[in-house]
mmCIF file of C-alpha atoms and ligand atoms in Angstrom:
data_model
loop_
_atom_site.group_PDB
_atom_site.id
_atom_site.type_symbol
_atom_site.label_atom_id
_atom_site.label_comp_id
_atom_site.label_asym_id
_atom_site.label_seq_id
_atom_site.Cartn_x
_atom_site.Cartn_y
_atom_site.Cartn_z
ATOM 1 C CA UNK A 1 -2.702 4.220 -88.258
ATOM 2 C CA UNK A 2 -6.797 4.905 -88.298
ATOM 3 C CA UNK A 3 -7.406 5.328 -91.838
ATOM 4 C CA UNK A 4 -5.105 1.888 -92.594
ATOM 5 C CA UNK A 5 -6.859 -0.155 -90.051
ATOM 6 C CA UNK A 6 -9.799 0.731 -91.349
ATOM 7 C CA UNK A 7 -9.062 -0.573 -95.182
ATOM 8 C CA UNK A 8 -7.584 -3.222 -94.363
ATOM 9 C CA UNK A 9 -10.681 -4.523 -92.115
ATOM 10 C CA UNK A 10 -13.520 -3.138 -94.144
ATOM 11 C CA UNK A 11 -12.614 -4.988 -97.710
ATOM 12 C CA UNK A 12 -15.107 -7.667 -97.658
ATOM 13 C CA UNK A 13 -17.969 -5.773 -96.191
ATOM 14 C CA UNK A 14 -17.602 -3.391 -98.720
ATOM 15 C CA UNK A 15 -16.973 -5.253 -101.915
ATOM 16 C CA UNK A 16 -19.615 -4.201 -103.992
ATOM 17 C CA UNK A 17 -19.693 -0.455 -103.301
ATOM 18 C CA UNK A 18 -16.076 -0.476 -104.483
ATOM 19 C CA UNK A 19 -16.797 -2.469 -107.687
ATOM 20 C CA UNK A 20 -20.041 -1.117 -108.629
ATOM 21 C CA UNK A 21 -19.383 2.787 -108.655
ATOM 22 C CA UNK A 22 -16.228 2.787 -111.214
ATOM 23 C CA UNK A 23 -18.532 0.403 -113.552
ATOM 24 C CA UNK A 24 -20.864 2.747 -113.709
ATOM 25 C CA UNK A 25 -19.351 5.573 -113.674
ATOM 26 C CA UNK A 26 -16.610 5.077 -116.396
ATOM 27 C CA UNK A 27 -19.316 4.294 -118.658
ATOM 28 C CA UNK A 28 -21.769 7.360 -118.233
ATOM 29 C CA UNK A 29 -20.699 10.140 -120.993
ATOM 30 C CA UNK A 30 -23.376 11.810 -121.109
ATOM 31 C CA UNK A 31 -23.261 15.587 -119.669
ATOM 32 C CA UNK A 32 -26.724 17.130 -117.683
ATOM 33 C CA UNK A 33 -27.184 18.860 -120.549
ATOM 34 C CA UNK A 34 -27.720 16.326 -123.143
ATOM 35 C CA UNK A 35 -30.047 14.175 -120.433
ATOM 36 C CA UNK A 36 -33.296 14.149 -121.993
ATOM 37 C CA UNK A 37 -36.556 13.451 -119.925
ATOM 38 C CA UNK A 38 -36.377 10.093 -120.408
ATOM 39 C CA UNK A 39 -33.067 9.717 -119.198
ATOM 40 C CA UNK A 40 -33.682 11.948 -116.229
ATOM 41 C CA UNK A 41 -32.445 9.640 -113.356
ATOM 42 C CA UNK A 42 -34.526 9.629 -109.679
ATOM 43 C CA UNK A 43 -32.794 12.410 -107.342
ATOM 44 C CA UNK A 44 -30.999 9.923 -104.583
ATOM 45 C CA UNK A 45 -29.358 12.161 -101.706
ATOM 46 C CA UNK A 46 -25.566 11.004 -101.405
ATOM 47 C CA UNK A 47 -22.844 12.227 -99.702
ATOM 48 C CA UNK A 48 -19.025 11.185 -100.458
ATOM 49 C CA UNK A 49 -15.927 12.271 -98.567
ATOM 50 C CA UNK A 50 -12.388 11.613 -98.814
ATOM 51 C CA UNK A 51 -10.526 8.796 -96.983
ATOM 52 C CA UNK A 52 -12.319 6.745 -94.601
ATOM 53 C CA UNK A 53 -13.781 9.383 -92.312
ATOM 54 C CA UNK A 54 -17.112 7.470 -91.932
ATOM 55 C CA UNK A 55 -18.248 9.571 -88.688
ATOM 56 C CA UNK A 56 -18.582 12.908 -91.155
ATOM 57 C CA UNK A 57 -20.452 11.002 -93.951
ATOM 58 C CA UNK A 58 -22.607 8.848 -91.004
ATOM 59 C CA UNK A 59 -23.449 12.969 -89.952
ATOM 60 C CA UNK A 60 -24.033 13.999 -93.249
ATOM 61 C CA UNK A 61 -26.322 11.139 -94.023
ATOM 62 C CA UNK A 62 -28.214 12.159 -90.839
ATOM 63 C CA UNK A 63 -29.161 15.515 -92.288
ATOM 64 C CA UNK A 64 -29.895 14.673 -95.883
ATOM 65 C CA UNK A 65 -32.286 11.570 -94.579
ATOM 66 C CA UNK A 66 -34.620 13.751 -92.817
ATOM 67 C CA UNK A 67 -34.762 16.381 -96.141
ATOM 68 C CA UNK A 68 -31.664 18.567 -94.734
ATOM 69 C CA UNK A 69 -29.848 20.640 -97.861
ATOM 70 C CA UNK A 70 -26.636 19.604 -99.003
ATOM 71 C CA UNK A 71 -25.447 22.809 -97.681
ATOM 72 C CA UNK A 72 -25.636 21.652 -93.993
ATOM 73 C CA UNK A 73 -24.964 17.933 -94.494
ATOM 74 C CA UNK A 74 -21.398 18.755 -95.922
ATOM 75 C CA UNK A 75 -20.656 21.572 -92.966
ATOM 76 C CA UNK A 76 -21.853 19.293 -90.018
ATOM 77 C CA UNK A 77 -20.097 16.075 -92.236
ATOM 78 C CA UNK A 78 -17.061 18.030 -91.853
ATOM 79 C CA UNK A 79 -17.559 19.255 -87.937
ATOM 80 C CA UNK A 80 -17.463 15.562 -86.889
ATOM 81 C CA UNK A 81 -13.572 15.541 -88.144
ATOM 82 C CA UNK A 82 -12.352 18.959 -87.090
ATOM 83 C CA UNK A 83 -13.849 18.437 -83.512
ATOM 84 C CA UNK A 84 -12.053 14.935 -83.505
ATOM 85 C CA UNK A 85 -8.694 15.199 -81.673
ATOM 86 C CA UNK A 86 -7.219 11.956 -82.891
ATOM 87 C CA UNK A 87 -7.626 13.067 -86.383
ATOM 88 C CA UNK A 88 -4.280 14.876 -86.663
ATOM 89 C CA UNK A 89 -4.654 16.402 -90.353
ATOM 90 C CA UNK A 90 -7.956 18.642 -89.735
ATOM 91 C CA UNK A 91 -9.158 20.771 -86.754
ATOM 92 C CA UNK A 92 -8.594 20.748 -83.545
ATOM 93 C CA UNK A 93 -5.699 18.556 -82.947
ATOM 94 C CA UNK A 94 -4.021 19.066 -86.322
ATOM 95 C CA UNK A 95 -0.269 19.196 -86.477
ATOM 96 C CA UNK A 96 1.148 22.525 -85.954
ATOM 97 C CA UNK A 97 3.282 24.657 -88.348
ATOM 98 C CA UNK A 98 7.190 24.791 -87.986
ATOM 99 C CA UNK A 99 6.525 27.390 -85.669
ATOM 100 C CA UNK A 100 4.357 25.184 -83.372
ATOM 101 C CA UNK A 101 1.122 26.925 -84.275
ATOM 102 C CA UNK A 102 -2.107 24.972 -85.799
ATOM 103 C CA UNK A 103 -3.003 26.879 -88.400
ATOM 104 C CA UNK A 104 -6.692 25.738 -90.427
ATOM 105 C CA UNK A 105 -7.824 26.543 -93.813
ATOM 106 C CA UNK A 106 -11.624 25.537 -94.754
ATOM 107 C CA UNK A 107 -14.011 26.341 -97.372
ATOM 108 C CA UNK A 108 -17.500 26.053 -98.532
ATOM 109 C CA UNK A 109 -20.127 26.288 -101.262
ATOM 110 C CA UNK A 110 -23.486 25.890 -101.888
ATOM 111 C CA UNK A 111 -25.672 25.367 -105.017
ATOM 112 C CA UNK A 112 -25.686 28.837 -106.430
ATOM 113 C CA UNK A 113 -22.264 29.045 -106.507
ATOM 114 C CA UNK A 114 -22.057 30.971 -103.042
ATOM 115 C CA UNK A 115 -18.652 30.266 -101.377
ATOM 116 C CA UNK A 116 -16.846 31.472 -98.486
ATOM 117 C CA UNK A 117 -13.292 30.514 -96.877
ATOM 118 C CA UNK A 118 -11.400 30.807 -94.048
ATOM 119 C CA UNK A 119 -6.566 30.697 -94.108
ATOM 120 C CA UNK A 120 -4.058 30.399 -91.344
ATOM 121 C CA UNK A 121 -6.966 30.694 -88.932
ATOM 122 C CA UNK A 122 -5.607 29.896 -85.206
ATOM 123 C CA UNK A 123 -7.517 29.181 -82.168
ATOM 124 C CA UNK A 124 -10.886 27.734 -83.380
ATOM 125 C CA UNK A 125 -11.768 24.255 -83.846
ATOM 126 C CA UNK A 126 -14.693 24.646 -86.754
ATOM 127 C CA UNK A 127 -13.031 26.805 -89.365
ATOM 128 C CA UNK A 128 -15.775 25.137 -92.099
ATOM 129 C CA UNK A 129 -18.504 26.880 -89.864
ATOM 130 C CA UNK A 130 -16.239 30.752 -90.040
ATOM 131 C CA UNK A 131 -16.003 29.760 -93.463
ATOM 132 C CA UNK A 132 -20.042 29.585 -94.084
ATOM 133 C CA UNK A 133 -20.846 32.816 -91.943
ATOM 134 C CA UNK A 134 -17.911 34.266 -94.024
ATOM 135 C CA UNK A 135 -20.072 33.323 -97.485
ATOM 136 C CA UNK A 136 -23.488 34.096 -95.222
ATOM 137 C CA UNK A 137 -22.419 37.296 -93.241
ATOM 138 C CA UNK A 138 -19.980 39.497 -95.092
ATOM 139 C CA UNK A 139 -19.621 40.805 -99.326
ATOM 140 C CA UNK A 140 -16.270 38.906 -99.249
ATOM 141 C CA UNK A 141 -14.967 35.376 -100.235
ATOM 142 C CA UNK A 142 -12.011 34.762 -98.043
ATOM 143 C CA UNK A 143 -10.843 36.144 -94.835
ATOM 144 C CA UNK A 144 -7.200 35.738 -93.370
ATOM 145 C CA UNK A 145 -5.318 35.428 -90.542
ATOM 146 C CA UNK A 146 -5.800 37.655 -87.401
ATOM 147 C CA UNK A 147 -8.537 39.183 -89.463
ATOM 148 C CA UNK A 148 -10.615 35.801 -89.594
ATOM 149 C CA UNK A 149 -9.833 35.241 -86.267
ATOM 150 C CA UNK A 150 -11.244 38.630 -85.099
ATOM 151 C CA UNK A 151 -14.379 37.551 -87.418
ATOM 152 C CA UNK A 152 -14.729 34.418 -85.726
ATOM 153 C CA UNK A 153 -14.902 35.920 -82.360
ATOM 154 C CA UNK A 154 -17.616 38.556 -83.444
ATOM 155 C CA UNK A 155 -19.740 35.713 -84.227
ATOM 156 C CA UNK A 156 -19.363 34.053 -81.629
ATOM 157 C CA UNK A 157 -17.227 31.441 -81.832
ATOM 158 C CA UNK A 158 -15.076 30.578 -78.812
ATOM 159 C CA UNK A 159 -11.078 30.819 -78.760
ATOM 160 C CA UNK A 160 -9.660 27.157 -77.802
ATOM 161 C CA UNK A 161 -6.562 25.465 -77.679
ATOM 162 C CA UNK A 162 -5.910 23.675 -81.020
ATOM 163 C CA UNK A 163 -2.757 22.194 -79.714
ATOM 164 C CA UNK A 164 -3.027 18.598 -78.157
ATOM 165 C CA UNK A 165 -0.579 16.611 -75.753
ATOM 166 C CA UNK A 166 0.004 14.201 -78.856
ATOM 167 C CA UNK A 167 0.587 16.922 -81.267
ATOM 168 C CA UNK A 168 2.918 19.288 -78.565
ATOM 169 C CA UNK A 169 4.844 15.833 -78.081
ATOM 170 C CA UNK A 170 5.330 14.681 -82.078
ATOM 171 C CA UNK A 171 6.185 18.832 -82.834
ATOM 172 C CA UNK A 172 8.910 18.303 -80.215
ATOM 173 C CA UNK A 173 10.030 15.307 -81.538
ATOM 174 C CA UNK A 174 10.497 17.169 -85.233
ATOM 175 C CA UNK A 175 11.991 20.108 -83.846
ATOM 176 C CA UNK A 176 15.233 17.422 -82.756
ATOM 177 C CA UNK A 177 15.575 17.017 -86.925
ATOM 178 C CA UNK A 178 13.426 19.570 -88.329
ATOM 179 C CA UNK A 179 12.752 17.474 -91.510
ATOM 180 C CA UNK A 180 10.767 18.805 -94.170
ATOM 181 C CA UNK A 181 9.599 16.340 -96.539
ATOM 182 C CA UNK A 182 6.814 15.528 -98.576
ATOM 183 C CA UNK A 183 6.274 12.254 -98.051
ATOM 184 C CA UNK A 184 3.633 9.949 -100.343
ATOM 185 C CA UNK A 185 0.410 8.459 -98.665
ATOM 186 C CA UNK A 186 1.822 9.367 -94.677
ATOM 187 C CA UNK A 187 -0.771 10.702 -92.638
ATOM 188 C CA UNK A 188 -0.186 14.121 -92.617
ATOM 189 C CA UNK A 189 -1.905 15.238 -95.762
ATOM 190 C CA UNK A 190 -5.400 13.727 -94.929
ATOM 191 C CA UNK A 191 -7.896 16.627 -95.608
ATOM 192 C CA UNK A 192 -11.566 16.179 -95.245
ATOM 193 C CA UNK A 193 -13.312 16.902 -98.985
ATOM 194 C CA UNK A 194 -16.982 16.305 -98.824
ATOM 195 C CA UNK A 195 -19.741 16.651 -101.769
ATOM 196 C CA UNK A 196 -23.511 15.882 -101.310
ATOM 197 C CA UNK A 197 -26.697 15.888 -103.124
ATOM 198 C CA UNK A 198 -29.797 16.837 -101.307
ATOM 199 C CA UNK A 199 -33.425 15.616 -102.020
ATOM 200 C CA UNK A 200 -33.763 18.920 -104.155
ATOM 201 C CA UNK A 201 -30.802 17.070 -106.778
ATOM 202 C CA UNK A 202 -28.612 20.388 -105.047
ATOM 203 C CA UNK A 203 -25.277 19.948 -104.651
ATOM 204 C CA UNK A 204 -22.830 21.217 -102.043
ATOM 205 C CA UNK A 205 -19.107 20.909 -101.132
ATOM 206 C CA UNK A 206 -16.703 21.832 -97.799
ATOM 207 C CA UNK A 207 -13.382 21.068 -97.537
ATOM 208 C CA UNK A 208 -10.953 21.635 -94.117
ATOM 209 C CA UNK A 209 -7.483 20.672 -93.154
ATOM 210 C CA UNK A 210 -4.653 21.710 -90.593
ATOM 211 C CA UNK A 211 -2.601 21.522 -93.971
ATOM 212 C CA UNK A 212 0.751 20.211 -94.677
ATOM 213 C CA UNK A 213 2.465 19.302 -90.815
ATOM 214 C CA UNK A 214 5.312 21.687 -89.986
ATOM 215 C CA UNK A 215 4.640 23.560 -92.618
ATOM 216 C CA UNK A 216 6.206 27.086 -93.300
ATOM 217 C CA UNK A 217 4.483 29.660 -90.947
ATOM 218 C CA UNK A 218 1.683 31.241 -93.127
ATOM 219 C CA UNK A 219 1.533 28.620 -95.616
ATOM 220 C CA UNK A 220 -1.643 28.152 -97.241
ATOM 221 C CA UNK A 221 -2.606 25.062 -99.310
ATOM 222 C CA UNK A 222 -5.402 24.361 -101.769
ATOM 223 C CA UNK A 223 -8.267 23.202 -99.445
ATOM 224 C CA UNK A 224 -9.369 26.639 -98.795
ATOM 225 C CA UNK A 225 -8.934 28.145 -102.173
ATOM 226 C CA UNK A 226 -12.095 27.648 -104.216
ATOM 227 C CA UNK A 227 -11.815 26.011 -107.793
ATOM 228 C CA UNK A 228 -8.588 23.958 -106.037
ATOM 229 C CA UNK A 229 -9.328 22.165 -103.495
ATOM 230 C CA UNK A 230 -12.941 22.262 -103.959
ATOM 231 C CA UNK A 231 -15.459 23.190 -106.603
ATOM 232 C CA UNK A 232 -19.327 22.996 -106.984
ATOM 233 C CA UNK A 233 -21.258 23.930 -110.524
ATOM 234 C CA UNK A 234 -25.284 22.682 -109.683
ATOM 235 C CA UNK A 235 -25.805 22.311 -113.150
ATOM 236 C CA UNK A 236 -22.684 19.626 -113.441
ATOM 237 C CA UNK A 237 -21.319 18.236 -110.513
ATOM 238 C CA UNK A 238 -18.694 19.090 -107.508
ATOM 239 C CA UNK A 239 -15.100 17.790 -106.961
ATOM 240 C CA UNK A 240 -12.153 18.298 -104.068
ATOM 241 C CA UNK A 241 -8.810 17.201 -103.417
ATOM 242 C CA UNK A 242 -6.137 15.878 -100.790
ATOM 243 C CA UNK A 243 -2.711 15.905 -100.950
ATOM 244 C CA UNK A 244 0.299 17.892 -101.458
ATOM 245 C CA UNK A 245 -1.875 21.321 -101.997
ATOM 246 C CA UNK A 246 0.933 23.120 -104.347
ATOM 247 C CA UNK A 247 0.038 20.594 -107.311
ATOM 248 C CA UNK A 248 -3.627 21.209 -106.702
ATOM 249 C CA UNK A 249 -3.602 24.673 -106.925
ATOM 250 C CA UNK A 250 -1.173 24.455 -109.577
ATOM 251 C CA UNK A 251 -3.755 22.920 -111.831
ATOM 252 C CA UNK A 252 -6.858 24.664 -110.625
ATOM 253 C CA UNK A 253 -7.475 21.041 -109.843
ATOM 254 C CA UNK A 254 -10.964 20.975 -108.783
ATOM 255 C CA UNK A 255 -12.340 23.166 -111.252
ATOM 256 C CA UNK A 256 -10.499 21.289 -113.977
ATOM 257 C CA UNK A 257 -12.799 18.516 -112.894
ATOM 258 C CA UNK A 258 -16.253 19.843 -112.878
ATOM 259 C CA UNK A 259 -14.891 21.241 -116.571
ATOM 260 C CA UNK A 260 -14.077 17.905 -117.580
ATOM 261 C CA UNK A 261 -17.519 16.298 -116.282
ATOM 262 C CA UNK A 262 -19.246 19.172 -118.283
ATOM 263 C CA UNK A 263 -17.480 18.810 -121.244
ATOM 264 C CA UNK A 264 -18.840 14.721 -120.927
ATOM 265 C CA UNK A 265 -16.693 12.577 -118.511
ATOM 266 C CA UNK A 266 -17.713 11.034 -116.172
ATOM 267 C CA UNK A 267 -16.350 11.603 -112.373
ATOM 268 C CA UNK A 268 -13.822 8.432 -112.554
ATOM 269 C CA UNK A 269 -12.208 9.846 -115.630
ATOM 270 C CA UNK A 270 -12.118 13.487 -115.113
ATOM 271 C CA UNK A 271 -10.567 12.688 -111.406
ATOM 272 C CA UNK A 272 -8.422 10.146 -113.926
ATOM 273 C CA UNK A 273 -7.185 13.047 -116.325
ATOM 274 C CA UNK A 274 -6.888 15.651 -113.415
ATOM 275 C CA UNK A 275 -4.176 13.381 -111.930
ATOM 276 C CA UNK A 276 -2.864 12.683 -114.997
ATOM 277 C CA UNK A 277 -2.160 16.615 -115.914
ATOM 278 C CA UNK A 278 -0.702 16.916 -112.455
ATOM 279 C CA UNK A 279 1.884 14.283 -113.521
ATOM 280 C CA UNK A 280 2.540 16.023 -116.831
ATOM 281 C CA UNK A 281 3.852 18.907 -114.970
ATOM 282 C CA UNK A 282 5.963 16.542 -112.745
ATOM 283 C CA UNK A 283 7.345 14.254 -115.094
ATOM 284 C CA UNK A 284 9.474 12.030 -113.013
ATOM 285 C CA UNK A 285 8.399 12.937 -109.702
ATOM 286 C CA UNK A 286 6.902 10.359 -107.337
ATOM 287 C CA UNK A 287 7.406 11.928 -104.310
ATOM 288 C CA UNK A 288 3.743 13.233 -103.624
ATOM 289 C CA UNK A 289 0.465 11.950 -103.043
ATOM 290 C CA UNK A 290 -2.726 13.563 -104.776
ATOM 291 C CA UNK A 291 -6.602 12.514 -104.320
ATOM 292 C CA UNK A 292 -9.829 13.660 -106.627
ATOM 293 C CA UNK A 293 -13.075 13.076 -105.745
ATOM 294 C CA UNK A 294 -15.796 13.717 -107.953
ATOM 295 C CA UNK A 295 -19.457 13.775 -107.911
ATOM 296 C CA UNK A 296 -21.822 14.261 -110.740
ATOM 297 C CA UNK A 297 -25.120 15.528 -111.128
ATOM 298 C CA UNK A 298 -27.040 11.951 -111.762
ATOM 299 C CA UNK A 299 -25.009 10.983 -108.360
ATOM 300 C CA UNK A 300 -22.002 9.310 -109.798
ATOM 301 C CA UNK A 301 -18.812 9.268 -108.324
ATOM 302 C CA UNK A 302 -15.192 8.933 -109.169
ATOM 303 C CA UNK A 303 -11.769 9.146 -107.375
ATOM 304 C CA UNK A 304 -8.305 8.580 -108.671
ATOM 305 C CA UNK A 305 -4.904 9.076 -106.830
ATOM 306 C CA UNK A 306 -1.196 9.512 -107.674
ATOM 307 C CA UNK A 307 -0.244 6.211 -105.523
ATOM 308 C CA UNK A 308 -2.171 3.624 -104.270
ATOM 309 C CA UNK A 309 -3.673 4.274 -100.723
ATOM 310 C CA UNK A 310 -6.195 6.937 -101.253
ATOM 311 C CA UNK A 311 -9.645 6.051 -100.504
ATOM 312 C CA UNK A 312 -13.529 7.851 -100.479
ATOM 313 C CA UNK A 313 -16.340 7.205 -98.090
ATOM 314 C CA UNK A 314 -19.872 7.264 -99.717
ATOM 315 C CA UNK A 315 -22.925 6.830 -98.006
ATOM 316 C CA UNK A 316 -26.192 6.848 -100.213
ATOM 317 C CA UNK A 317 -29.566 4.892 -100.130
ATOM 318 C CA UNK A 318 -27.851 1.749 -101.195
ATOM 319 C CA UNK A 319 -25.354 1.821 -97.905
ATOM 320 C CA UNK A 320 -22.517 3.120 -96.366
ATOM 321 C CA UNK A 321 -18.943 2.037 -97.338
ATOM 322 C CA UNK A 322 -15.245 2.845 -98.351
ATOM 323 C CA UNK A 323 -14.319 2.506 -102.252
ATOM 324 C CA UNK A 324 -10.751 2.277 -103.107
ATOM 325 C CA UNK A 325 -9.678 4.200 -105.722
ATOM 326 C CA UNK A 326 -7.215 3.227 -108.604
ATOM 327 C CA UNK A 327 -4.055 4.830 -108.411
ATOM 328 C CA UNK A 328 -1.386 6.314 -111.582
ATOM 329 C CA UNK A 329 0.996 4.229 -110.092
HETATM 330 N N1 LIG B 1 -4.505 19.385 -99.282
HETATM 331 C C1 LIG B 1 -4.210 20.220 -98.313
HETATM 332 C C2 LIG B 1 -3.009 20.763 -98.326
HETATM 333 O O1 LIG B 1 -2.084 20.833 -98.540
HETATM 334 O O2 LIG B 1 -3.022 21.913 -97.015
#
């Protein structure tokens, strides 16, 4: 509800932001490697995230504007949504699996290609920060389930009940019919994926989610899978995804989009091609939503989705606003 309301209310205030990035990014087909000295654009810090999570981009901007790193910006940005119990798709307050357990997936990736992830993590509000600890404090990349939870406690994270009164009630209702359907654009796939560029021109990304509501216990989506829900290559750009994770994993969506940008596509063109690849594998199927968001080294952005309704939030020196994405259908 929150997202829809915001889109409705924000159309006039963000009209310029809505139009500008698409026009600019579609024209630019240069790769980083092909830019000459005179083509180099000044570094412009920027934070973008999936959907209209404006508090998250505002937090990321607070970090970037005082010269903080892109890595700190994306971590602190997505933590806002992880802590927001009214956001029922991320962190504490996320909807549970079909057994009534809230299980969280998250990952983070830095400018040097270092990355960390946690999957099927219970009882911890900030999986993205545990993922960062995995990246920085262990020789591993992914920790799962009980092992990830034990590691989190060792790192000083505290145990919390992630189910709220609201999500508990919804779960009790759901159990009465126990339908398990992926539904277009409903509020149960609003993963937050965030990408940022800092004052040094370095890129980082983070992605965090409670996954599909009422998923089969043990299910892991695309969000913590490096290359699927998130990918960053500091020479080229970054990409992240939201929506039905199984489809994103099947195309290694975020990696695909970064590689398309490396080959010369703009972020917008790369996101469009990413969605087209998914649709090719799903001919005739319309019952799911995917949204891709990408940024290149020059700070140009793009977003594209299967069905209307996806948007992304953008904060850079020219302002803060919501960009409505075009869609395949
Ligand atoms: N994209 C989130 C998920 O499928 O879990």
